[in-house]
Coordinates of C-alpha atoms in Angstrom, one line a residue:
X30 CA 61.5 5.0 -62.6
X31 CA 62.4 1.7 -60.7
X32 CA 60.7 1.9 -57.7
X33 CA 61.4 -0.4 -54.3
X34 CA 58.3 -1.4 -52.1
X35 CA 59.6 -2.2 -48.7
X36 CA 57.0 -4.3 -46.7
X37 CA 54.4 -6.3 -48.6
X38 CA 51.9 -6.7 -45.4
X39 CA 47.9 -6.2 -45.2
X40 CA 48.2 -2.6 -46.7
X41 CA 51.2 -2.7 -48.3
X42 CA 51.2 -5.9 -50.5
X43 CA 47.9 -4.6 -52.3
X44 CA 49.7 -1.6 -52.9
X45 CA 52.4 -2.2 -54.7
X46 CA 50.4 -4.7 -56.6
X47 CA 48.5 -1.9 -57.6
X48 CA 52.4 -0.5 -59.0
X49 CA 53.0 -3.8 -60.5
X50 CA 50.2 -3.9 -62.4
X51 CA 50.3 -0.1 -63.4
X52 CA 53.5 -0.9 -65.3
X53 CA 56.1 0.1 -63.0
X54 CA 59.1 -1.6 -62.5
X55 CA 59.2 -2.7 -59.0
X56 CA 61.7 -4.8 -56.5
X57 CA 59.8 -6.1 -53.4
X58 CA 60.4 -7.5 -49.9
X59 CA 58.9 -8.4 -46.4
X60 CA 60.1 -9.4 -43.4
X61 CA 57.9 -12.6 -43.6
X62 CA 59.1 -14.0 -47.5
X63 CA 55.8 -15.8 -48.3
X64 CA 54.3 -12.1 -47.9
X65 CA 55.9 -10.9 -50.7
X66 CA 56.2 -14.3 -52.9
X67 CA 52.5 -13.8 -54.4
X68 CA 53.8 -10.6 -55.8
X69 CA 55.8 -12.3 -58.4
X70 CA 52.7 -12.9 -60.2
X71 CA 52.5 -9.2 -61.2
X72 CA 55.9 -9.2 -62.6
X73 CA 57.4 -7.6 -59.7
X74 CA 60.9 -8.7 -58.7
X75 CA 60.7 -10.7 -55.3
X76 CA 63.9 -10.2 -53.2
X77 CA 65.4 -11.8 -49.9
X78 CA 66.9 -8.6 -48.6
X79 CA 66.1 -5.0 -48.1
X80 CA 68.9 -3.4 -49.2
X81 CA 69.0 -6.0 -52.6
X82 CA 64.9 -4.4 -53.3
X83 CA 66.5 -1.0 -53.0
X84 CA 69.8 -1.0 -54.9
X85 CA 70.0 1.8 -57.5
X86 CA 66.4 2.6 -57.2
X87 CA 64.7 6.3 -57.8
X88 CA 61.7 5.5 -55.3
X89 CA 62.0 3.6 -52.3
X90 CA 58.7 2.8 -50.6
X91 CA 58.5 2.0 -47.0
X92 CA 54.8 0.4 -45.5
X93 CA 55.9 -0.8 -42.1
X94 CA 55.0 -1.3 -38.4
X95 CA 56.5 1.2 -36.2
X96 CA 59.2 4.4 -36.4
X97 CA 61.7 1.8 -35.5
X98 CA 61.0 -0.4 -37.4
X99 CA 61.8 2.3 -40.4
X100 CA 64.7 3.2 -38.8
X101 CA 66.2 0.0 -38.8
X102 CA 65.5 -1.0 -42.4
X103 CA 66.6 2.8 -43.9
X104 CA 69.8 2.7 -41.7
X105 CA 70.9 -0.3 -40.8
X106 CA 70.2 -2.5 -43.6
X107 CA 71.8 -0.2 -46.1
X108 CA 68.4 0.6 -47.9
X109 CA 69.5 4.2 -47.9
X110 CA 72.8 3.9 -49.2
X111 CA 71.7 1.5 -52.1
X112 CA 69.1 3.7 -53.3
X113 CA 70.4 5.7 -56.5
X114 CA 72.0 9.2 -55.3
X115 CA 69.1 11.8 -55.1
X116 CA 66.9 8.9 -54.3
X117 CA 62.8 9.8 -53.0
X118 CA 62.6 7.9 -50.3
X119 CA 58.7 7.8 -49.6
X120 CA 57.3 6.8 -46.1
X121 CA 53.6 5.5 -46.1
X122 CA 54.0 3.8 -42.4
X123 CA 52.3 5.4 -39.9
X124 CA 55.0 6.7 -37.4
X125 CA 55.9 9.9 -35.0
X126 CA 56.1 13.9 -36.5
X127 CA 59.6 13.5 -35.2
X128 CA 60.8 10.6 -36.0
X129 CA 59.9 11.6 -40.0
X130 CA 61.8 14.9 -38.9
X131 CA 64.8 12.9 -37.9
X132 CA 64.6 10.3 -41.1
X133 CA 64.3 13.3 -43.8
X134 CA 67.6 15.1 -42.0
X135 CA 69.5 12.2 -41.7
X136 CA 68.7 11.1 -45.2
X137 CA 69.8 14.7 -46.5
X138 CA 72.9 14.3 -45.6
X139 CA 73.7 11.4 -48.0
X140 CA 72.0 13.1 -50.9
X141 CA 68.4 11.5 -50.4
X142 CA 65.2 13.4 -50.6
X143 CA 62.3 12.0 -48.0
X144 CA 58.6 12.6 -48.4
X145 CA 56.5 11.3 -45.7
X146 CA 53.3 10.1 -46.6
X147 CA 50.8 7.5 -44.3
X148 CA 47.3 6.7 -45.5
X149 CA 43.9 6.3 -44.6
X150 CA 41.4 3.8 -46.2
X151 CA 42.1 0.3 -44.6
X152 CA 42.9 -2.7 -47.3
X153 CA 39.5 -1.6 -48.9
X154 CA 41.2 1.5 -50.2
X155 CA 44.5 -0.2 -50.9
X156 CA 43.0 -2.4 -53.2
X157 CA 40.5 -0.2 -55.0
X158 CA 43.5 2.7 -55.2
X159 CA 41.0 4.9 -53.2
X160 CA 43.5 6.0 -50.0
X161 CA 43.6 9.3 -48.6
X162 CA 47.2 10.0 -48.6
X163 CA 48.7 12.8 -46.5
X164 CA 51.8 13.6 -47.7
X165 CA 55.1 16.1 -46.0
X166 CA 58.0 16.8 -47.5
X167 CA 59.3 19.0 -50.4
X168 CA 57.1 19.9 -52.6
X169 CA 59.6 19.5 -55.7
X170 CA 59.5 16.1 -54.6
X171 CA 56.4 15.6 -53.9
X172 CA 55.2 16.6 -57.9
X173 CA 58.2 14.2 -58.7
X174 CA 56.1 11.3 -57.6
X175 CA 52.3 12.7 -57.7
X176 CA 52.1 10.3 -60.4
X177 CA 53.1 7.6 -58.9
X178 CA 50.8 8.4 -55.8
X179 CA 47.7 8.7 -57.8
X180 CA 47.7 5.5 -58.5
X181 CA 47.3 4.4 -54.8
X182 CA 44.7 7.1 -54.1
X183 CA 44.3 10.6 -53.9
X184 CA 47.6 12.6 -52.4
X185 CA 47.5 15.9 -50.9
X186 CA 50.9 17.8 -49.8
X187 CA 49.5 19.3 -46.3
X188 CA 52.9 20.4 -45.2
X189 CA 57.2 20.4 -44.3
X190 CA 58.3 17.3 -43.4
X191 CA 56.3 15.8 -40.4
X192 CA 53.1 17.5 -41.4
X193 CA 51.9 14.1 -43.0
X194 CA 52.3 12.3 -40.3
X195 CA 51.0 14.8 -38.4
X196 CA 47.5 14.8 -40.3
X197 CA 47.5 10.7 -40.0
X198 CA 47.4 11.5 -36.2
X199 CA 44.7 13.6 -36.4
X200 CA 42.9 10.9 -39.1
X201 CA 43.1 8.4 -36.6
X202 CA 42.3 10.6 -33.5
X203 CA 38.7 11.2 -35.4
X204 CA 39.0 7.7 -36.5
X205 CA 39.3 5.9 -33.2
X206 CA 36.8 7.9 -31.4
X207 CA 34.2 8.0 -34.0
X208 CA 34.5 3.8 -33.9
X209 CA 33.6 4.4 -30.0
X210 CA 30.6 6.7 -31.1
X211 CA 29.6 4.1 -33.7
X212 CA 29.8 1.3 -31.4
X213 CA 27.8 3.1 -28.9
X214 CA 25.1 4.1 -31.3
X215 CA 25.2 0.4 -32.2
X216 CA 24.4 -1.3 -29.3
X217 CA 22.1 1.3 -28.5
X218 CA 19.7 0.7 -31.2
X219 CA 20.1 -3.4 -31.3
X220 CA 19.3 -3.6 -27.4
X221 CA 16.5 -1.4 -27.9
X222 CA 15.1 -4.1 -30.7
X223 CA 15.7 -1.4 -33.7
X224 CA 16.7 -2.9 -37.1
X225 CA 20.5 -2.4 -37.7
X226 CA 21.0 -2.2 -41.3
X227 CA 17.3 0.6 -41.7
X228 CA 19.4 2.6 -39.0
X229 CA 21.9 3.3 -40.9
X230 CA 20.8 3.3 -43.7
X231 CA 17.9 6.0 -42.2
X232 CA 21.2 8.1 -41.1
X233 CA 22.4 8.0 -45.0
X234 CA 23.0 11.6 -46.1
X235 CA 22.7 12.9 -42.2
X236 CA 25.1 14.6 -40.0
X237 CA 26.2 11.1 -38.7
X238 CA 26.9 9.6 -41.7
X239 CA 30.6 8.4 -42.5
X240 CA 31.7 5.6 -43.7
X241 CA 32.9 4.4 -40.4
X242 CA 29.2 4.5 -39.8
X243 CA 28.4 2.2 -42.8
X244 CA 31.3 0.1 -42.9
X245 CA 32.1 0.1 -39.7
X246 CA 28.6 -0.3 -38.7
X247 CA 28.1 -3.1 -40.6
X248 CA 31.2 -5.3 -39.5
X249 CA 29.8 -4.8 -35.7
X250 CA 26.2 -6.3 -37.0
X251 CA 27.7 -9.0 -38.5
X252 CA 30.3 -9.2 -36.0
X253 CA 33.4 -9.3 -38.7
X254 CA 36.2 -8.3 -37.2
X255 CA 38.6 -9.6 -39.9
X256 CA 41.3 -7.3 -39.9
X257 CA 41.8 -4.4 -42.3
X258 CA 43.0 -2.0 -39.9
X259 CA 44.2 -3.8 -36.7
X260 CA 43.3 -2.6 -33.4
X261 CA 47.1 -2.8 -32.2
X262 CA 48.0 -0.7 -34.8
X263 CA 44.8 2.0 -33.5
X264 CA 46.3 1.9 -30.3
X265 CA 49.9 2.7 -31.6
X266 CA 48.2 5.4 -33.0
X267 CA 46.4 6.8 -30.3
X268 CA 49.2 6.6 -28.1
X269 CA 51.2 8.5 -30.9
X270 CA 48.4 11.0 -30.8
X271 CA 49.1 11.8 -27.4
X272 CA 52.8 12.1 -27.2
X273 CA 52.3 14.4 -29.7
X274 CA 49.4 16.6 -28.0
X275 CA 51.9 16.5 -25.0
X276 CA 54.9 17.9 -26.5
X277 CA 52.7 20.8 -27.7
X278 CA 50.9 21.3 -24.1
X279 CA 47.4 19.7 -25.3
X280 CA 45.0 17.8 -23.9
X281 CA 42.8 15.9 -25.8
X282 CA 40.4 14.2 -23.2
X283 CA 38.3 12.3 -26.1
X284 CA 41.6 10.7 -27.3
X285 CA 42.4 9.8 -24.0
X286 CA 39.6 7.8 -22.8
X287 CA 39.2 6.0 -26.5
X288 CA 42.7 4.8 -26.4
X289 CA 42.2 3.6 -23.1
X290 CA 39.4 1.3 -24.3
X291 CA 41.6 0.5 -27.2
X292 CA 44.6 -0.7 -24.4
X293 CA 41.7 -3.1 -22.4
X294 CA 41.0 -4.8 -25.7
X295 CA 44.3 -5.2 -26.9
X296 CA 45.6 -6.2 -23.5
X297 CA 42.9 -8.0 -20.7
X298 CA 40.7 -8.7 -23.7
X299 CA 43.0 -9.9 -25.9
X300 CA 42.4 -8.7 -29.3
X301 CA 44.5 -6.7 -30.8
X302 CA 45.2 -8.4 -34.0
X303 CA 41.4 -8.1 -34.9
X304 CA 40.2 -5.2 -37.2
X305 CA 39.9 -2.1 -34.7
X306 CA 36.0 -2.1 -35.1
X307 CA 36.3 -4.9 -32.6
X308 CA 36.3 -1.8 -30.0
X309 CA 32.6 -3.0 -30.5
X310 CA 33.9 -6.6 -28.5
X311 CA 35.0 -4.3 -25.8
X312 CA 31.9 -2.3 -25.6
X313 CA 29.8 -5.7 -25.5
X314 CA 31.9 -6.8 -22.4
X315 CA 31.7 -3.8 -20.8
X316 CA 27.9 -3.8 -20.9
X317 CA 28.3 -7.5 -20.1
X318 CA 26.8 -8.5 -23.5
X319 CA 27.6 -11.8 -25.2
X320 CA 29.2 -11.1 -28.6

């Protein structure tokens, strides 16, 4: 199987080095070159253009921003057309129910097969191979490339086409607001003079343990807000969340109010390219705490 990994960034440049070193054959590109370049070292063929990683390939592998952003490099690059006929094209951006809709009928009518499947995990899952990955589409195609998932993490077919995307909207609507409840709980205890690192590890085993709790948890401590998952990408997210609860007549007041914190640290605050447990930085100015 030659497989194409189209963008190389925080998630998916660890991913595909996870293909590369697995023994696939694999063509690779990013918008920003020197993203891709350190891929080389895996054996995994570096290319300037799109539509060049792409051309006669049986997998195609998209890890990028936005639902535009997709669209542009499936359609008007040429990245569909150069993929071999009956081509998977596989989706592991995070983007809109409808706009995966929209790609997999489009797609079908040049005699491509699409499977969309976003992830959960952060760069600690990419590089261990440990993500969640929610996958729509076919299920012919999906078993096609099972394999091929596994090695990333652990893929689950939870629908048609959409539904993946779907279920990483709902991942990141529990997400987002249990990074608010952590952050609470957080400042909580440390103003109250308990130890940090005994609380949660007190909580181990409990009803309010996650790992958002643990890892999370920890990052606020120490105040690492490196980024694994960035917090402009959460509010995309969030935002996506609720486009999608008001197209089916929802409200989903939790949702709201988190992403609204998520918009005041991304915009007044400033912060949005810090990992999105820096909704603890937001908390602390709130509360008028010093970081």
């Amino acid at each position: 199987m030659k497989i194409a990994f189209l963008g190389t960034g925080l998630m998916g440049g660890p991913m595909a080095r996870r293909l590369a070193e697995a023994g696939y054959g694999i063509s690779v590109w990013n918008r920003s070159p020197a993203k891709a370049e350190p891929l080389a070292a895996c054996a995994a063929t570096v290319c300037a253009a799109p539509d060049e990683a792409a051309r006669g390939a049986d997998l195609v592998i998209t890890m990028l921003t936005a639902g535009p952003a997709v669209h542009e490099v499936l359609f008007d690059t040429g990245v569909a057309q150069a993929a071999a006929p009956g081509a998977i094209i596989l989706d592991m951006s995070s983007i809109r129910p409808a706009e995966a809709r929209a790609h997999s009928g489009r797609l079908a009518e040049s005699g491509r097969r699409h499977v969309d499947a976003p992830v959960s995990g952060g760069t600690r899952g990419a590089e261990a191979g440990t993500l969640a990955i929610m996958a729509g589409g076919d299920e012919a195609a999906f078993d096609e490339i099972r394999e091929v998932l596994a090695v990333m993490g652990r893929p689950v077919r939870v629908g048609p086409s959409g539904a993946g995307q779907l279920a990483k909207l709902a991942n990141q609507a529990i997400v987002g607001i249990a990074i608010g409840a952590v952050a609470e709980a957080t400042l909580l205890v440390s103003e109250g003079g308990g130890d940090l690192s005994a609380f949660r590890q007190a909580l181990k085993g409990g009803f309010a343990d996650s790992t958002i709790l643990q890892q999370h948890g920890e990052r606020m401590e120490n105040r690492d807000f490196a980024p694994g998952g960035r917090s402009s990408v959460q509010l995309k997210d969030l935002d996506n969340v609720l486009n999608e609860a008001e197209a089916l007549g929802l409200k989903l007041p939790l949702v709201e109010a988190v992403r609204d914190r998520y918009k005041r640290l991304a915009g007044p605050l400033g912060q949005g390219d810090l990992d999105h447990s820096a909704l603890f930085l937001e908390l602390l100015d709130l509360n008028e705490r010093s970081a």
